[in-house]
Amino acid sequence: MIVRNQLERQDRQRLQWTFWIIVFLIVYLPLEDFILKWLPLPNSILSGFRLLPELVCYLLFFRLLYQICTRRRPLKITSIEVLFICFLMWAGFLIIISILLFNASLFGGVSSLRTLIRFVSVYYLVVNLELSEANISLILQTIIGVGALEGLIATAQYFGGSPIKKIFEVTSLKLELKAQEGNLSPALLGVGKVGSSSGTFTDSSVFALFFLIPVILVVTWTIYRTYLHPKSHYFLLPNWKEILFLCLIYFGIFSTYKRAVLLISFALPILVLFYFGRTKISVWLAFLYGTLFLVLFWGIIVFNFNPSPTSSGASVRREKKDIRAYVIELFTPEYWNRSSEGSRLFFMKISCGNVLGSNYWYGLGPDENTTVEQLIKLTHGTRDKGQFQETSLYFKDAYWCAMISFYGVPGTLIYLLIIYQLYRSSLAVSENASEVVEKLLGVSASIIILLYAIYSLAEQLPEVRVSSFYFWTIAGLVVNVRHKQKIKTIKVLLEKNQSY
């Protein structure tokens, strides 16, 4: 018994180490490329360094499994285990099928699958931690703090110009290796929207995606603390700290020139109020937003505003463009016509159309190179075929459609069911919250998971490293809290039964 108690005490101490390692990775991952660029090492070795966070998470996960298998720790059952195992089995089946049918690469298939699920281990680590309200609050505030730090860097880059940008400038190691292999033109390295900021990330688009979770957390926190908390005095404006964090994060999003993320961030108050149960206010706010949208849309038509209708997505990245024109262009017919021919709508047509319109509804396999080759073969029309060959590097931007190409309809549905189960857990946390931190976590997680599912139609969010790490960390917190809520409910019921 004494030995067992000592082992349990050691396990609790190690779990505290796990908690602090996760907090460290929350801070480190956004800064990773900036830190590594100062190391005088070849790209191949730097690529190995980028695997260290994943390896650390795997080692912690396998240690957790060892503790569970030796019965030194109870296993916390969640709602996604069966689905996740089914997804892995289906992916393994497709890897074998693609090797037999298309001579696909085993390494390529496993590597692509790893990119999608690499931080699921963090989910299980967080679920099995013993977390207090202070621990949960620290994780959420750390994410907000890192978002504010990146917003400060983006502000410095935006106003400081080239000298400041060169200090923080980093290049994608993946693209550099492709260029060295001759699979990518060196001219495309570092191509982004001219004038935009990319913080400590390789690209302004990835930088914008990083801000999604911090901005949801800070908006949720600010609205609740300022207007909805029972002890709030209904101030017209938040306090200066909250205003500072909001300004830094919002300006960081603005500086990326990423229109979709900017529009989502402005619509967040509607979602936050809705999930807090303030339905009438959220409806009125949505009506106000809709009115402003119509005024802007008709203003474009009446004043015949035409922001370079002949420019393409690629030229936007190479030419200096006024940010106002760049945002307003989103509401023009020319933008949507161009999108259907050379952007995400085009990739949706190629991915879903070719796979669902053929006998490959079950998927072409996780290996990206083989899948692209098969999609090119299945594409009808010389023009579409040539255009897809030129832009195939970005076809995963329409991610759910690309996922249908990789894992077919069954694999995509299983993965979406995993997301749905996490969403249900977040709603349950919000509905059964007894503490402020639980309520804030439930509401913000519900919005994060909802937007994660919707926005992945237009971005490869599930495979973006930092966004993926943050997402699975938040998901782990949700399930951890939900598990404690269930235990508390069971204890209350048992006490009632004993009293009778």
JSON list of N, CA and C in Angstrom, two decimals, residues 28-39 46 50 168-174 199-203 206 465-466:
[
{"chain": "A", "resi": 28, "resn": "TYR", "atom": "N", "xyz": [5.65, 28.31, -27.24]},
{"chain": "A", "resi": 28, "resn": "TYR", "atom": "CA", "xyz": [6.79, 28.04, -28.13]},
{"chain": "A", "resi": 28, "resn": "TYR", "atom": "C", "xyz": [6.39, 27.85, -29.59]},
{"chain": "A", "resi": 29, "resn": "LEU", "atom": "N", "xyz": [5.32, 27.12, -29.85]},
{"chain": "A", "resi": 29, "resn": "LEU", "atom": "CA", "xyz": [4.99, 26.75, -31.23]},
{"chain": "A", "resi": 29, "resn": "LEU", "atom": "C", "xyz": [4.80, 27.96, -32.16]},
{"chain": "A", "resi": 30, "resn": "PRO", "atom": "N", "xyz": [4.09, 29.03, -31.75]},
{"chain": "A", "resi": 30, "resn": "PRO", "atom": "CA", "xyz": [3.99, 30.19, -32.65]},
{"chain": "A", "resi": 30, "resn": "PRO", "atom": "C", "xyz": [5.33, 30.86, -32.92]},
{"chain": "A", "resi": 31, "resn": "LEU", "atom": "N", "xyz": [6.28, 30.73, -31.98]},
{"chain": "A", "resi": 31, "resn": "LEU", "atom": "CA", "xyz": [7.59, 31.37, -32.13]},
{"chain": "A", "resi": 31, "resn": "LEU", "atom": "C", "xyz": [8.64, 30.43, -32.70]},
{"chain": "A", "resi": 32, "resn": "GLU", "atom": "N", "xyz": [8.26, 29.19, -32.98]},
{"chain": "A", "resi": 32, "resn": "GLU", "atom": "CA", "xyz": [9.23, 28.15, -33.33]},
{"chain": "A", "resi": 32, "resn": "GLU", "atom": "C", "xyz": [10.06, 28.51, -34.55]},
{"chain": "A", "resi": 33, "resn": "ASP", "atom": "N", "xyz": [9.40, 28.88, -35.65]},
{"chain": "A", "resi": 33, "resn": "ASP", "atom": "CA", "xyz": [10.14, 29.18, -36.88]},
{"chain": "A", "resi": 33, "resn": "ASP", "atom": "C", "xyz": [11.08, 30.37, -36.70]},
{"chain": "A", "resi": 34, "resn": "PHE", "atom": "N", "xyz": [10.64, 31.36, -35.92]},
{"chain": "A", "resi": 34, "resn": "PHE", "atom": "CA", "xyz": [11.49, 32.53, -35.66]},
{"chain": "A", "resi": 34, "resn": "PHE", "atom": "C", "xyz": [12.71, 32.13, -34.84]},
{"chain": "A", "resi": 35, "resn": "ILE", "atom": "N", "xyz": [12.53, 31.24, -33.87]},
{"chain": "A", "resi": 35, "resn": "ILE", "atom": "CA", "xyz": [13.65, 30.79, -33.03]},
{"chain": "A", "resi": 35, "resn": "ILE", "atom": "C", "xyz": [14.63, 29.95, -33.86]},
{"chain": "A", "resi": 36, "resn": "LEU", "atom": "N", "xyz": [14.09, 29.03, -34.67]},
{"chain": "A", "resi": 36, "resn": "LEU", "atom": "CA", "xyz": [14.94, 28.12, -35.42]},
{"chain": "A", "resi": 36, "resn": "LEU", "atom": "C", "xyz": [15.74, 28.82, -36.51]},
{"chain": "A", "resi": 37, "resn": "LYS", "atom": "N", "xyz": [15.23, 29.93, -37.01]},
{"chain": "A", "resi": 37, "resn": "LYS", "atom": "CA", "xyz": [15.93, 30.60, -38.12]},
{"chain": "A", "resi": 37, "resn": "LYS", "atom": "C", "xyz": [17.30, 31.15, -37.70]},
{"chain": "A", "resi": 38, "resn": "TRP", "atom": "N", "xyz": [17.48, 31.35, -36.38]},
{"chain": "A", "resi": 38, "resn": "TRP", "atom": "CA", "xyz": [18.75, 31.87, -35.90]},
{"chain": "A", "resi": 38, "resn": "TRP", "atom": "C", "xyz": [19.79, 30.78, -35.68]},
{"chain": "A", "resi": 39, "resn": "LEU", "atom": "N", "xyz": [19.37, 29.51, -35.81]},
{"chain": "A", "resi": 39, "resn": "LEU", "atom": "CA", "xyz": [20.33, 28.41, -35.65]},
{"chain": "A", "resi": 39, "resn": "LEU", "atom": "C", "xyz": [21.08, 28.18, -36.95]},
{"chain": "A", "resi": 46, "resn": "LEU", "atom": "N", "xyz": [17.04, 21.34, -39.30]},
{"chain": "A", "resi": 46, "resn": "LEU", "atom": "CA", "xyz": [15.99, 22.20, -38.75]},
{"chain": "A", "resi": 46, "resn": "LEU", "atom": "C", "xyz": [14.63, 21.53, -38.84]},
{"chain": "A", "resi": 50, "resn": "ARG", "atom": "N", "xyz": [11.85, 20.64, -35.82]},
{"chain": "A", "resi": 50, "resn": "ARG", "atom": "CA", "xyz": [10.42, 20.95, -35.82]},
{"chain": "A", "resi": 50, "resn": "ARG", "atom": "C", "xyz": [9.57, 19.75, -35.38]},
{"chain": "A", "resi": 168, "resn": "PHE", "atom": "N", "xyz": [11.91, 39.55, -38.37]},
{"chain": "A", "resi": 168, "resn": "PHE", "atom": "CA", "xyz": [11.02, 38.45, -38.04]},
{"chain": "A", "resi": 168, "resn": "PHE", "atom": "C", "xyz": [10.75, 37.52, -39.23]},
{"chain": "A", "resi": 169, "resn": "GLU", "atom": "N", "xyz": [11.24, 37.86, -40.39]},
{"chain": "A", "resi": 169, "resn": "GLU", "atom": "CA", "xyz": [10.91, 37.09, -41.59]},
{"chain": "A", "resi": 169, "resn": "GLU", "atom": "C", "xyz": [11.42, 35.65, -41.49]},
{"chain": "A", "resi": 170, "resn": "VAL", "atom": "N", "xyz": [10.53, 34.70, -41.75]},
{"chain": "A", "resi": 170, "resn": "VAL", "atom": "CA", "xyz": [10.89, 33.28, -41.79]},
{"chain": "A", "resi": 170, "resn": "VAL", "atom": "C", "xyz": [10.31, 32.69, -43.06]},
{"chain": "A", "resi": 171, "resn": "THR", "atom": "N", "xyz": [10.96, 31.64, -43.56]},
{"chain": "A", "resi": 171, "resn": "THR", "atom": "CA", "xyz": [10.53, 30.98, -44.78]},
{"chain": "A", "resi": 171, "resn": "THR", "atom": "C", "xyz": [10.16, 29.55, -44.48]},
{"chain": "A", "resi": 172, "resn": "SER", "atom": "N", "xyz": [9.14, 29.07, -45.15]},
{"chain": "A", "resi": 172, "resn": "SER", "atom": "CA", "xyz": [8.68, 27.70, -44.95]},
{"chain": "A", "resi": 172, "resn": "SER", "atom": "C", "xyz": [9.78, 26.71, -45.35]},
{"chain": "A", "resi": 173, "resn": "LEU", "atom": "N", "xyz": [10.21, 25.86, -44.40]},
{"chain": "A", "resi": 173, "resn": "LEU", "atom": "CA", "xyz": [11.23, 24.86, -44.70]},
{"chain": "A", "resi": 173, "resn": "LEU", "atom": "C", "xyz": [10.70, 23.86, -45.73]},
{"chain": "A", "resi": 174, "resn": "LYS", "atom": "N", "xyz": [9.41, 23.56, -45.67]},
{"chain": "A", "resi": 174, "resn": "LYS", "atom": "CA", "xyz": [8.81, 22.62, -46.60]},
{"chain": "A", "resi": 174, "resn": "LYS", "atom": "C", "xyz": [8.91, 23.14, -48.03]},
{"chain": "A", "resi": 199, "resn": "GLY", "atom": "N", "xyz": [3.97, 38.13, -38.81]},
{"chain": "A", "resi": 199, "resn": "GLY", "atom": "CA", "xyz": [4.42, 37.85, -37.45]},
{"chain": "A", "resi": 199, "resn": "GLY", "atom": "C", "xyz": [5.65, 36.96, -37.44]},
{"chain": "A", "resi": 200, "resn": "THR", "atom": "N", "xyz": [5.61, 35.92, -36.64]},
{"chain": "A", "resi": 200, "resn": "THR", "atom": "CA", "xyz": [6.72, 34.96, -36.58]},
{"chain": "A", "resi": 200, "resn": "THR", "atom": "C", "xyz": [6.38, 33.69, -37.36]},
{"chain": "A", "resi": 201, "resn": "PHE", "atom": "N", "xyz": [5.40, 33.81, -38.29]},
{"chain": "A", "resi": 201, "resn": "PHE", "atom": "CA", "xyz": [4.98, 32.68, -39.11]},
{"chain": "A", "resi": 201, "resn": "PHE", "atom": "C", "xyz": [5.55, 32.79, -40.52]},
{"chain": "A", "resi": 202, "resn": "THR", "atom": "N", "xyz": [5.43, 31.71, -41.27]},
{"chain": "A", "resi": 202, "resn": "THR", "atom": "CA", "xyz": [6.01, 31.69, -42.61]},
{"chain": "A", "resi": 202, "resn": "THR", "atom": "C", "xyz": [5.16, 32.41, -43.64]},
{"chain": "A", "resi": 203, "resn": "ASP", "atom": "N", "xyz": [3.88, 32.63, -43.32]},
{"chain": "A", "resi": 203, "resn": "ASP", "atom": "CA", "xyz": [2.97, 33.18, -44.31]},
{"chain": "A", "resi": 203, "resn": "ASP", "atom": "C", "xyz": [1.86, 33.95, -43.60]},
{"chain": "A", "resi": 206, "resn": "VAL", "atom": "N", "xyz": [-1.32, 31.71, -42.79]},
{"chain": "A", "resi": 206, "resn": "VAL", "atom": "CA", "xyz": [-1.17, 30.88, -41.59]},
{"chain": "A", "resi": 206, "resn": "VAL", "atom": "C", "xyz": [-1.23, 31.75, -40.34]},
{"chain": "A", "resi": 465, "resn": "ARG", "atom": "N", "xyz": [-0.22, 23.60, -37.96]},
{"chain": "A", "resi": 465, "resn": "ARG", "atom": "CA", "xyz": [0.38, 23.09, -36.73]},
{"chain": "A", "resi": 465, "resn": "ARG", "atom": "C", "xyz": [-0.14, 23.79, -35.47]},
{"chain": "A", "resi": 466, "resn": "VAL", "atom": "N", "xyz": [0.03, 25.10, -35.40]},
{"chain": "A", "resi": 466, "resn": "VAL", "atom": "CA", "xyz": [-0.32, 25.82, -34.18]},
{"chain": "A", "resi": 466, "resn": "VAL", "atom": "C", "xyz": [-1.83, 25.77, -33.94]}
]
